[in-house]
């Protein structure tokens, strides 16, 4: 056991898990994020340092009962049709349609967007109305009648319950770790093997967390395929959503027909994956809304008036490298092959940083962590809780001096990035001056500088 693992175990106890267990527990190809897998594993493993055969059997039995394979979708629907109750683990959410005066249950596995849910379940599980909640729902089916079409009904719901979390205690124990131990602890908590990364690469990996921990930190990451760009965003937090393919103003901002807020208002971080393939914005509305939101954190659409939000926007895109593993179009513009609306300088200038994902190695069999780290749901919750603490911003304003930085967008982006890194790496706000600049200010400065290079 390495020193950071022993300190993590001594200080954080039940918040810690062996990060390799979720891969070894027999989930197969089930589409369950890592933080949910680790919750299930922890439920059956308890405080044991080993993943026993008995625990594996129990986990496999749970998966078999409540997590059907995607190919079983129609079979599950048929069971409902034949009036059998079904218990299903899924990422449930509720959408309110003010135009029709109704609330609908969304069940992703069934591709169902108009399910019915009792008011008391919504009342007891408020997260259903924002980012959604993973849990086991008992579902039944009401056939079509004179009162309306057939509908899937949720009879009961057992949400995954987060372990008790004392943020102040978590912060206070940072002092027991050296800076290098803490960095390795964070890297493994993210699910990566710290042994295969240089210190610079570790900081790049940690920079992916900035939009999760700092309000309206807007990030672009460019990298070749296979570097795990979306892994962190898809597997670490219930407060993050990843979208690819077509994106639209109603989905991101506000659906005027349904009178329902979009993703920007419901999550801490909205990720647009494979942005190089995003279809063009013919009307220009999406581009205009994004510009407005990225600049001021506000937007207006349809009858909604002015709406404010704090979500960070992340753009992930694949790029080609040359024989020297440098971006193919580095000299003439990294965004050359992007859709036109994503290449506008006025749009790009509103991003806080550009992360050079091409400097990270491809994902391999050695990439996943085999050490101890924070449970995924715990880590995601810590990042979420740190978002609202303005004392970190005050620390940065007091201690950071930037020379020849008069541009408002530049200073705001660097300040925001440094604040986020401070929250992650020095949550106790006790860095040395050297460490503050090395690990907080300089990474934020470099990423903003890369944005300016493309303008």
Short mmCIF file of C-alpha atoms in Angstrom, two decimals:
data_model
loop_
_atom_site.label_atom_id
_atom_site.label_comp_id
_atom_site.label_asym_id
_atom_site.label_seq_id
_atom_site.Cartn_x
_atom_site.Cartn_y
_atom_site.Cartn_z
CA UNK A 1 0.00 0.00 0.00
CA UNK A 2 1.36 3.41 -0.97
CA UNK A 3 1.60 6.28 1.50
CA UNK A 4 -1.33 8.23 0.04
CA UNK A 5 -3.52 5.11 0.21
CA UNK A 6 -2.75 4.53 3.89
CA UNK A 7 -3.43 8.19 4.68
CA UNK A 8 -6.66 8.08 2.69
CA UNK A 9 -7.80 5.00 4.59
CA UNK A 10 -6.78 6.44 7.97
CA UNK A 11 -8.46 9.81 7.35
CA UNK A 12 -11.49 8.99 5.22
CA UNK A 13 -12.32 5.37 6.07
CA UNK A 14 -15.73 4.47 4.65
CA UNK A 15 -15.44 7.09 1.88
CA UNK A 16 -12.64 5.05 0.29
CA UNK A 17 -12.85 2.14 -2.14
CA UNK A 18 -10.43 0.04 -4.15
CA UNK A 19 -10.94 1.60 -7.58
CA UNK A 20 -10.33 -1.71 -9.36
CA UNK A 21 -13.33 -3.44 -7.75
CA UNK A 22 -15.92 -1.92 -10.10
CA UNK A 23 -14.07 -3.42 -13.08
CA UNK A 24 -13.75 -6.85 -11.49
CA UNK A 25 -17.26 -7.17 -10.08
CA UNK A 26 -18.96 -8.58 -13.16
CA UNK A 27 -21.02 -5.72 -14.56
CA UNK A 28 -20.15 -6.80 -18.09
CA UNK A 29 -21.17 -4.32 -20.77
CA UNK A 30 -24.00 -2.81 -18.75
CA UNK A 31 -24.25 0.96 -19.34
CA UNK A 32 -23.85 2.03 -15.73
CA UNK A 33 -21.53 4.91 -14.77
CA UNK A 34 -18.61 4.06 -12.52
CA UNK A 35 -19.93 6.06 -9.57
CA UNK A 36 -23.09 3.91 -9.56
CA UNK A 37 -21.08 0.70 -9.95
CA UNK A 38 -18.93 1.66 -6.99
CA UNK A 39 -22.03 2.35 -4.90
CA UNK A 40 -23.30 -1.16 -5.68
CA UNK A 41 -19.90 -2.71 -4.97
CA UNK A 42 -19.53 -0.85 -1.68
CA UNK A 43 -23.00 -2.02 -0.62
CA UNK A 44 -21.98 -5.67 -0.92
CA UNK A 45 -18.28 -5.47 -0.03
CA UNK A 46 -18.68 -3.30 3.05
CA UNK A 47 -15.42 -2.64 4.90
CA UNK A 48 -13.65 -5.68 3.48
CA UNK A 49 -10.33 -4.93 1.73
CA UNK A 50 -11.05 -7.71 -0.76
CA UNK A 51 -13.69 -8.44 -3.37
CA UNK A 52 -14.74 -11.88 -2.16
CA UNK A 53 -16.40 -14.56 -4.25
CA UNK A 54 -19.50 -14.17 -2.10
CA UNK A 55 -19.66 -10.43 -2.88
CA UNK A 56 -19.18 -11.14 -6.60
CA UNK A 57 -22.10 -13.56 -6.57
CA UNK A 58 -24.35 -11.04 -4.80
CA UNK A 59 -23.38 -8.26 -7.21
CA UNK A 60 -23.93 -10.53 -10.22
CA UNK A 61 -27.33 -11.49 -8.83
CA UNK A 62 -28.26 -7.82 -8.37
CA UNK A 63 -27.21 -7.01 -11.95
CA UNK A 64 -29.14 -9.97 -13.31
CA UNK A 65 -32.31 -8.92 -11.48
CA UNK A 66 -32.32 -5.18 -11.97
CA UNK A 67 -29.95 -4.30 -14.85
CA UNK A 68 -31.08 -6.09 -18.01
CA UNK A 69 -28.99 -6.02 -21.16
CA UNK A 70 -29.97 -3.48 -23.82
CA UNK A 71 -31.06 -6.35 -26.04
CA UNK A 72 -33.74 -7.22 -23.49
CA UNK A 73 -35.61 -3.93 -23.88
CA UNK A 74 -38.53 -5.34 -25.86
CA UNK A 75 -38.73 -8.34 -23.55
CA UNK A 76 -39.05 -6.00 -20.56
CA UNK A 77 -41.72 -4.00 -22.37
CA UNK A 78 -43.60 -7.21 -23.09
CA UNK A 79 -43.53 -8.20 -19.42
CA UNK A 80 -45.11 -4.84 -18.61
CA UNK A 81 -47.65 -5.32 -21.41
CA UNK A 82 -48.63 -8.67 -19.89
CA UNK A 83 -49.32 -6.89 -16.58
CA UNK A 84 -46.20 -8.02 -14.73
CA UNK A 85 -44.42 -5.58 -12.43
CA UNK A 86 -40.79 -4.91 -13.36
CA UNK A 87 -38.01 -3.68 -11.06
CA UNK A 88 -35.42 -1.72 -13.01
CA UNK A 89 -32.22 0.13 -12.12
CA UNK A 90 -32.08 3.29 -14.21
CA UNK A 91 -31.31 7.00 -14.27
CA UNK A 92 -34.82 8.29 -13.66
CA UNK A 93 -35.89 11.91 -14.06
CA UNK A 94 -39.09 13.95 -14.24
CA UNK A 95 -40.02 16.56 -16.82
CA UNK A 96 -42.71 19.17 -16.12
CA UNK A 97 -44.88 20.23 -19.06
CA UNK A 98 -46.66 23.42 -18.06
CA UNK A 99 -48.49 23.67 -21.38
CA UNK A 100 -50.30 20.41 -20.68
CA UNK A 101 -50.29 20.75 -16.92
CA UNK A 102 -48.57 17.41 -16.36
CA UNK A 103 -45.39 15.77 -15.12
CA UNK A 104 -43.77 12.91 -17.01
CA UNK A 105 -41.37 10.21 -15.83
CA UNK A 106 -38.39 9.59 -18.11
CA UNK A 107 -37.10 5.99 -18.18
CA UNK A 108 -33.98 5.86 -20.41
CA UNK A 109 -33.70 2.07 -20.64
CA UNK A 110 -37.22 1.78 -22.03
CA UNK A 111 -36.81 4.91 -24.16
CA UNK A 112 -39.93 6.11 -22.36
CA UNK A 113 -40.53 9.85 -21.93
CA UNK A 114 -44.16 9.98 -20.80
CA UNK A 115 -44.33 7.67 -17.80
CA UNK A 116 -46.48 8.41 -14.77
CA UNK A 117 -45.11 9.00 -11.28
CA UNK A 118 -46.94 9.62 -7.97
CA UNK A 119 -46.49 13.10 -6.43
CA UNK A 120 -45.08 11.68 -3.18
CA UNK A 121 -42.13 10.06 -5.00
CA UNK A 122 -41.25 13.40 -6.60
CA UNK A 123 -41.68 15.13 -3.25
CA UNK A 124 -39.30 12.69 -1.55
CA UNK A 125 -36.71 12.76 -4.36
CA UNK A 126 -36.23 16.35 -5.53
CA UNK A 127 -33.24 15.44 -7.70
CA UNK A 128 -35.69 13.81 -10.11
CA UNK A 129 -36.55 17.34 -11.23
CA UNK A 130 -32.98 18.40 -11.99
CA UNK A 131 -30.14 16.04 -12.84
CA UNK A 132 -32.12 12.84 -12.21
CA UNK A 133 -31.44 9.99 -9.78
CA UNK A 134 -30.14 6.47 -10.20
CA UNK A 135 -32.20 3.96 -8.31
CA UNK A 136 -34.45 0.91 -8.51
CA UNK A 137 -37.99 1.66 -9.63
CA UNK A 138 -40.94 -0.72 -9.51
CA UNK A 139 -42.83 -0.25 -12.77
CA UNK A 140 -46.21 -1.40 -14.03
CA UNK A 141 -48.34 -0.72 -17.10
CA UNK A 142 -51.80 0.81 -17.52
CA UNK A 143 -53.31 -0.19 -20.90
CA UNK A 144 -55.02 2.36 -23.17
CA UNK A 145 -58.53 3.37 -22.08
CA UNK A 146 -61.14 6.04 -22.70
CA UNK A 147 -59.11 8.27 -20.38
CA UNK A 148 -55.97 8.17 -22.51
CA UNK A 149 -53.18 6.12 -24.09
CA UNK A 150 -51.26 3.33 -22.38
CA UNK A 151 -48.70 4.47 -19.83
CA UNK A 152 -45.84 3.05 -17.74
CA UNK A 153 -46.38 3.76 -14.04
CA UNK A 154 -43.80 3.96 -11.25
CA UNK A 155 -45.22 2.34 -8.12
CA UNK A 156 -42.22 2.70 -5.83
CA UNK A 157 -38.66 4.00 -5.97
CA UNK A 158 -35.52 3.18 -3.99
CA UNK A 159 -32.84 5.80 -4.76
CA UNK A 160 -29.15 5.27 -4.24
CA UNK A 161 -28.43 7.06 -0.99
CA UNK A 162 -25.19 9.00 -0.68
CA UNK A 163 -23.15 8.18 2.40
CA UNK A 164 -23.05 10.90 5.04
CA UNK A 165 -20.53 13.53 3.95
CA UNK A 166 -18.94 16.16 6.17
CA UNK A 167 -17.23 18.57 3.78
CA UNK A 168 -15.45 20.50 6.51
CA UNK A 169 -13.94 17.29 7.85
CA UNK A 170 -12.85 16.26 4.35
CA UNK A 171 -11.15 19.62 3.87
CA UNK A 172 -9.46 19.55 7.27
CA UNK A 173 -7.67 16.24 6.57
CA UNK A 174 -5.88 17.62 3.49
CA UNK A 175 -3.09 18.74 5.82
CA UNK A 176 -2.05 15.13 6.43
CA UNK A 177 -1.04 14.69 2.77
CA UNK A 178 1.93 16.09 0.91
CA UNK A 179 1.11 17.84 -2.35
CA UNK A 180 2.35 14.88 -4.40
CA UNK A 181 0.38 12.41 -2.28
CA UNK A 182 -2.77 14.48 -2.69
CA UNK A 183 -2.32 14.72 -6.46
CA UNK A 184 -1.95 10.94 -6.70
CA UNK A 185 -4.99 10.52 -4.44
CA UNK A 186 -7.08 12.73 -6.75
CA UNK A 187 -5.82 10.97 -9.90
CA UNK A 188 -6.82 7.57 -8.51
CA UNK A 189 -10.15 8.92 -7.28
CA UNK A 190 -10.77 9.90 -10.91
CA UNK A 191 -10.11 6.27 -11.85
CA UNK A 192 -6.63 6.64 -13.36
CA UNK A 193 -3.35 4.91 -12.57
CA UNK A 194 -0.97 7.62 -11.35
CA UNK A 195 2.10 5.55 -12.22
CA UNK A 196 1.75 6.02 -15.98
CA UNK A 197 1.48 9.82 -16.01
CA UNK A 198 4.07 12.56 -15.66
CA UNK A 199 3.34 15.39 -13.25
CA UNK A 200 2.29 17.65 -16.14
CA UNK A 201 -0.07 14.97 -17.44
CA UNK A 202 -1.58 14.55 -13.98
CA UNK A 203 -2.35 18.27 -13.87
CA UNK A 204 -3.95 18.05 -17.32
CA UNK A 205 -6.15 15.18 -16.12
CA UNK A 206 -7.16 17.11 -13.01
CA UNK A 207 -7.95 20.14 -15.18
CA UNK A 208 -10.83 18.14 -16.64
CA UNK A 209 -12.55 18.57 -13.27
CA UNK A 210 -12.60 22.38 -13.43
CA UNK A 211 -16.10 22.72 -14.95
CA UNK A 212 -17.45 20.42 -12.21
CA UNK A 213 -16.00 22.40 -9.32
CA UNK A 214 -16.02 26.00 -10.58
CA UNK A 215 -19.23 27.68 -11.79
CA UNK A 216 -19.21 28.64 -15.47
CA UNK A 217 -15.70 27.44 -16.18
CA UNK A 218 -16.03 26.73 -19.90
CA UNK A 219 -13.51 24.29 -21.35
CA UNK A 220 -12.45 22.92 -24.73
CA UNK A 221 -10.39 19.72 -24.97
CA UNK A 222 -8.91 18.59 -28.25
CA UNK A 223 -7.25 15.19 -28.55
CA UNK A 224 -7.03 12.17 -30.84
CA UNK A 225 -9.45 9.31 -30.36
CA UNK A 226 -8.75 6.93 -27.51
CA UNK A 227 -7.44 9.36 -24.89
CA UNK A 228 -10.48 9.05 -22.62
CA UNK A 229 -11.76 12.60 -23.03
CA UNK A 230 -15.34 11.82 -22.05
CA UNK A 231 -14.62 9.15 -19.41
CA UNK A 232 -14.43 11.53 -16.45
CA UNK A 233 -17.58 13.39 -17.45
CA UNK A 234 -19.61 10.22 -18.04
CA UNK A 235 -18.57 8.37 -14.91
CA UNK A 236 -17.88 10.72 -12.02
CA UNK A 237 -20.91 12.78 -11.14
CA UNK A 238 -24.68 12.84 -11.38
CA UNK A 239 -24.39 16.60 -11.88
CA UNK A 240 -22.84 16.21 -15.34
CA UNK A 241 -24.54 15.37 -18.62
CA UNK A 242 -22.84 14.39 -21.89
CA UNK A 243 -24.47 14.96 -25.27
CA UNK A 244 -23.23 14.15 -28.76
CA UNK A 245 -24.64 14.47 -32.25
CA UNK A 246 -27.32 17.08 -32.84
CA UNK A 247 -27.75 19.78 -30.21
CA UNK A 248 -30.44 22.44 -30.22
CA UNK A 249 -31.54 25.58 -28.42
CA UNK A 250 -34.64 23.88 -26.89
CA UNK A 251 -32.54 21.04 -25.48
CA UNK A 252 -29.70 23.18 -24.14
CA UNK A 253 -31.56 26.28 -23.04
CA UNK A 254 -35.37 26.34 -23.00
CA UNK A 255 -38.16 24.41 -24.69
CA UNK A 256 -40.80 27.04 -25.28
CA UNK A 257 -43.40 24.53 -26.46
CA UNK A 258 -43.16 22.55 -23.22
CA UNK A 259 -42.28 25.54 -21.05
CA UNK A 260 -39.39 23.53 -19.63
CA UNK A 261 -35.81 24.66 -18.86
CA UNK A 262 -32.95 23.01 -20.75
CA UNK A 263 -29.82 21.17 -19.67
CA UNK A 264 -27.87 24.36 -18.93
CA UNK A 265 -30.20 25.10 -16.01
CA UNK A 266 -30.29 21.56 -14.60
CA UNK A 267 -26.66 20.44 -14.43
CA UNK A 268 -23.34 21.71 -13.10
CA UNK A 269 -21.64 20.78 -16.34
CA UNK A 270 -22.95 20.21 -19.87
CA UNK A 271 -20.58 18.37 -22.21
CA UNK A 272 -20.83 18.45 -26.00
CA UNK A 273 -18.90 15.38 -27.15
CA UNK A 274 -17.43 14.84 -30.63
CA UNK A 275 -18.07 18.49 -31.43
CA UNK A 276 -16.36 18.18 -34.80
CA UNK A 277 -19.43 16.23 -35.94
CA UNK A 278 -22.06 18.61 -34.58
CA UNK A 279 -24.48 19.69 -37.27
CA UNK A 280 -24.50 23.35 -38.26
CA UNK A 281 -26.62 26.02 -36.62
CA UNK A 282 -28.49 27.27 -39.69
CA UNK A 283 -30.65 29.86 -37.95
CA UNK A 284 -27.82 31.14 -35.79
CA UNK A 285 -30.03 30.97 -32.69
CA UNK A 286 -27.94 28.35 -30.87
CA UNK A 287 -24.72 30.27 -31.50
CA UNK A 288 -26.27 33.51 -30.25
CA UNK A 289 -27.60 31.86 -27.09
CA UNK A 290 -24.26 30.19 -26.39
CA UNK A 291 -22.40 33.47 -26.83
CA UNK A 292 -24.78 35.23 -24.47
CA UNK A 293 -24.60 32.50 -21.85
CA UNK A 294 -20.82 31.99 -22.03
CA UNK A 295 -20.30 35.71 -21.59
CA UNK A 296 -22.73 36.57 -18.81
CA UNK A 297 -24.33 33.38 -17.49
CA UNK A 298 -27.72 34.53 -18.73
CA UNK A 299 -29.90 33.90 -21.76
CA UNK A 300 -33.40 34.57 -22.98
CA UNK A 301 -35.54 32.42 -25.25
CA UNK A 302 -39.19 32.58 -26.22
CA UNK A 303 -41.55 33.33 -23.36
CA UNK A 304 -38.97 32.50 -20.69
CA UNK A 305 -37.55 36.01 -20.40
CA UNK A 306 -34.07 36.22 -18.86
CA UNK A 307 -32.76 33.03 -17.23
CA UNK A 308 -29.50 32.68 -15.32
CA UNK A 309 -27.48 29.51 -14.75
CA UNK A 310 -24.05 28.42 -13.52
CA UNK A 311 -23.29 25.32 -15.59
CA UNK A 312 -19.90 24.99 -17.22
CA UNK A 313 -19.93 24.20 -20.93
CA UNK A 314 -17.38 21.66 -22.18
CA UNK A 315 -16.58 20.96 -25.81
CA UNK A 316 -14.73 17.71 -26.58
CA UNK A 317 -13.47 17.03 -30.07
CA UNK A 318 -11.21 14.63 -31.92
CA UNK A 319 -8.25 15.94 -33.90
CA UNK A 320 -5.56 14.26 -35.99
CA UNK A 321 -1.89 14.29 -35.03
CA UNK A 322 1.20 14.32 -37.22
CA UNK A 323 4.16 11.95 -37.01
CA UNK A 324 5.55 13.94 -34.08
CA UNK A 325 2.27 13.60 -32.15
CA UNK A 326 1.45 17.26 -32.61
CA UNK A 327 -1.91 18.58 -33.89
CA UNK A 328 -1.98 18.31 -37.67
CA UNK A 329 -3.31 21.85 -38.11
CA UNK A 330 -1.48 23.45 -35.17
CA UNK A 331 0.14 26.14 -37.30
CA UNK A 332 -2.93 27.13 -39.31
CA UNK A 333 -5.66 26.68 -36.70
CA UNK A 334 -6.75 23.83 -34.47
CA UNK A 335 -10.41 24.37 -35.32
CA UNK A 336 -9.98 24.24 -39.08
CA UNK A 337 -12.20 21.17 -39.55
CA UNK A 338 -14.89 22.27 -37.12
CA UNK A 339 -18.41 23.40 -38.06
CA UNK A 340 -18.38 27.10 -38.94
CA UNK A 341 -20.39 28.20 -35.91
CA UNK A 342 -17.81 26.60 -33.59
CA UNK A 343 -14.94 28.37 -35.32
CA UNK A 344 -16.05 31.95 -34.76
CA UNK A 345 -13.46 33.88 -32.77
CA UNK A 346 -16.21 35.67 -30.84
CA UNK A 347 -17.46 32.24 -29.73
CA UNK A 348 -14.05 30.75 -28.89
CA UNK A 349 -12.94 33.83 -26.95
CA UNK A 350 -15.67 33.16 -24.40
CA UNK A 351 -14.09 29.86 -23.31
CA UNK A 352 -11.96 29.86 -20.18
CA UNK A 353 -9.37 27.38 -21.39
CA UNK A 354 -8.23 24.94 -24.05
CA UNK A 355 -6.85 21.68 -22.67
CA UNK A 356 -4.16 20.07 -24.89
CA UNK A 357 -5.43 16.50 -24.72
CA UNK A 358 -2.88 15.50 -27.36
CA UNK A 359 -0.28 15.60 -24.58
CA UNK A 360 -2.02 12.71 -22.80
CA UNK A 361 -1.36 9.05 -23.66
CA UNK A 362 -3.95 6.78 -25.23
CA UNK A 363 -6.03 4.66 -22.89
CA UNK A 364 -4.47 1.22 -22.40
CA UNK A 365 -4.74 -1.77 -20.08
CA UNK A 366 -2.47 0.12 -17.66
CA UNK A 367 -4.67 3.23 -17.52
CA UNK A 368 -7.28 2.22 -14.87
CA UNK A 369 -6.48 2.73 -11.22
CA UNK A 370 -5.60 -0.29 -9.08
CA UNK A 371 -5.26 1.75 -5.88
CA UNK A 372 -7.52 3.22 -3.23
CA UNK A 373 -9.45 6.41 -3.92
CA UNK A 374 -12.64 8.21 -3.06
CA UNK A 375 -15.86 6.47 -4.04
CA UNK A 376 -17.16 8.00 -7.25
CA UNK A 377 -20.42 9.34 -5.81
CA UNK A 378 -18.53 10.86 -2.87
CA UNK A 379 -15.98 12.58 -5.10
CA UNK A 380 -18.68 13.93 -7.39
CA UNK A 381 -20.61 15.28 -4.40
CA UNK A 382 -17.50 16.97 -2.97
CA UNK A 383 -16.87 18.77 -6.25
CA UNK A 384 -20.51 19.86 -6.34
CA UNK A 385 -20.42 21.16 -2.77
CA UNK A 386 -17.22 23.13 -3.36
CA UNK A 387 -18.78 25.04 -6.28
CA UNK A 388 -20.62 27.50 -4.08
CA UNK A 389 -17.77 28.44 -1.72
CA UNK A 390 -16.66 31.97 -2.66
CA UNK A 391 -13.79 32.03 -0.16
CA UNK A 392 -11.56 30.29 -2.71
CA UNK A 393 -12.15 33.09 -5.23
CA UNK A 394 -11.27 35.62 -2.53
CA UNK A 395 -8.02 33.74 -1.83
CA UNK A 396 -7.07 33.85 -5.51
CA UNK A 397 -7.87 37.55 -5.86
CA UNK A 398 -5.74 38.31 -2.82
CA UNK A 399 -2.75 36.14 -3.69
CA UNK A 400 -2.53 36.13 -7.50
CA UNK A 401 -0.68 38.83 -9.39
CA UNK A 402 -0.80 38.85 -13.19
CA UNK A 403 1.50 41.12 -15.16
CA UNK A 404 0.38 42.67 -18.45
CA UNK A 405 -3.08 41.12 -18.24
CA UNK A 406 -5.53 43.94 -18.84
CA UNK A 407 -8.10 42.02 -20.89
CA UNK A 408 -11.21 41.33 -18.82
CA UNK A 409 -11.94 37.93 -20.37
CA UNK A 410 -8.35 36.80 -19.88
CA UNK A 411 -8.17 37.80 -16.23
CA UNK A 412 -11.61 36.36 -15.49
CA UNK A 413 -10.73 33.02 -17.13
CA UNK A 414 -7.38 32.71 -15.35
CA UNK A 415 -8.92 33.67 -12.02
CA UNK A 416 -11.66 31.10 -12.50
CA UNK A 417 -9.23 28.33 -13.46
CA UNK A 418 -6.89 29.07 -10.56
CA UNK A 419 -9.85 29.06 -8.17
CA UNK A 420 -10.97 25.65 -9.40
CA UNK A 421 -7.50 24.15 -9.09
CA UNK A 422 -7.23 25.57 -5.56
CA UNK A 423 -10.49 23.86 -4.58
CA UNK A 424 -9.30 20.51 -5.91
CA UNK A 425 -5.64 20.49 -4.86
CA UNK A 426 -5.62 22.74 -1.79
CA UNK A 427 -9.16 22.65 -0.37
CA UNK A 428 -7.76 23.82 2.99
CA UNK A 429 -6.42 26.97 1.25
CA UNK A 430 -2.93 26.36 2.60
CA UNK A 431 -0.64 26.16 -0.45
CA UNK A 432 2.83 27.62 -0.38
CA UNK A 433 3.27 30.56 -2.73
CA UNK A 434 5.35 28.36 -5.04
CA UNK A 435 2.73 25.60 -5.13
CA UNK A 436 -0.09 28.10 -5.64
CA UNK A 437 1.49 29.43 -8.81
CA UNK A 438 2.79 26.06 -10.01
CA UNK A 439 -0.39 24.04 -9.58
CA UNK A 440 -3.17 26.64 -9.69
CA UNK A 441 -2.21 29.80 -11.55
CA UNK A 442 0.14 28.47 -14.24
CA UNK A 443 -2.19 25.70 -15.53
CA UNK A 444 -5.05 28.22 -15.76
CA UNK A 445 -2.76 30.70 -17.50
CA UNK A 446 -1.55 28.12 -20.03
CA UNK A 447 -5.05 26.96 -20.95
CA UNK A 448 -6.31 30.52 -21.45
CA UNK A 449 -3.20 31.34 -23.49
CA UNK A 450 -4.05 28.47 -25.84
CA UNK A 451 -7.48 29.97 -26.42
CA UNK A 452 -5.90 33.31 -27.31
CA UNK A 453 -3.53 31.58 -29.73
CA UNK A 454 -6.54 30.48 -31.80
CA UNK A 455 -8.16 33.91 -32.05
#
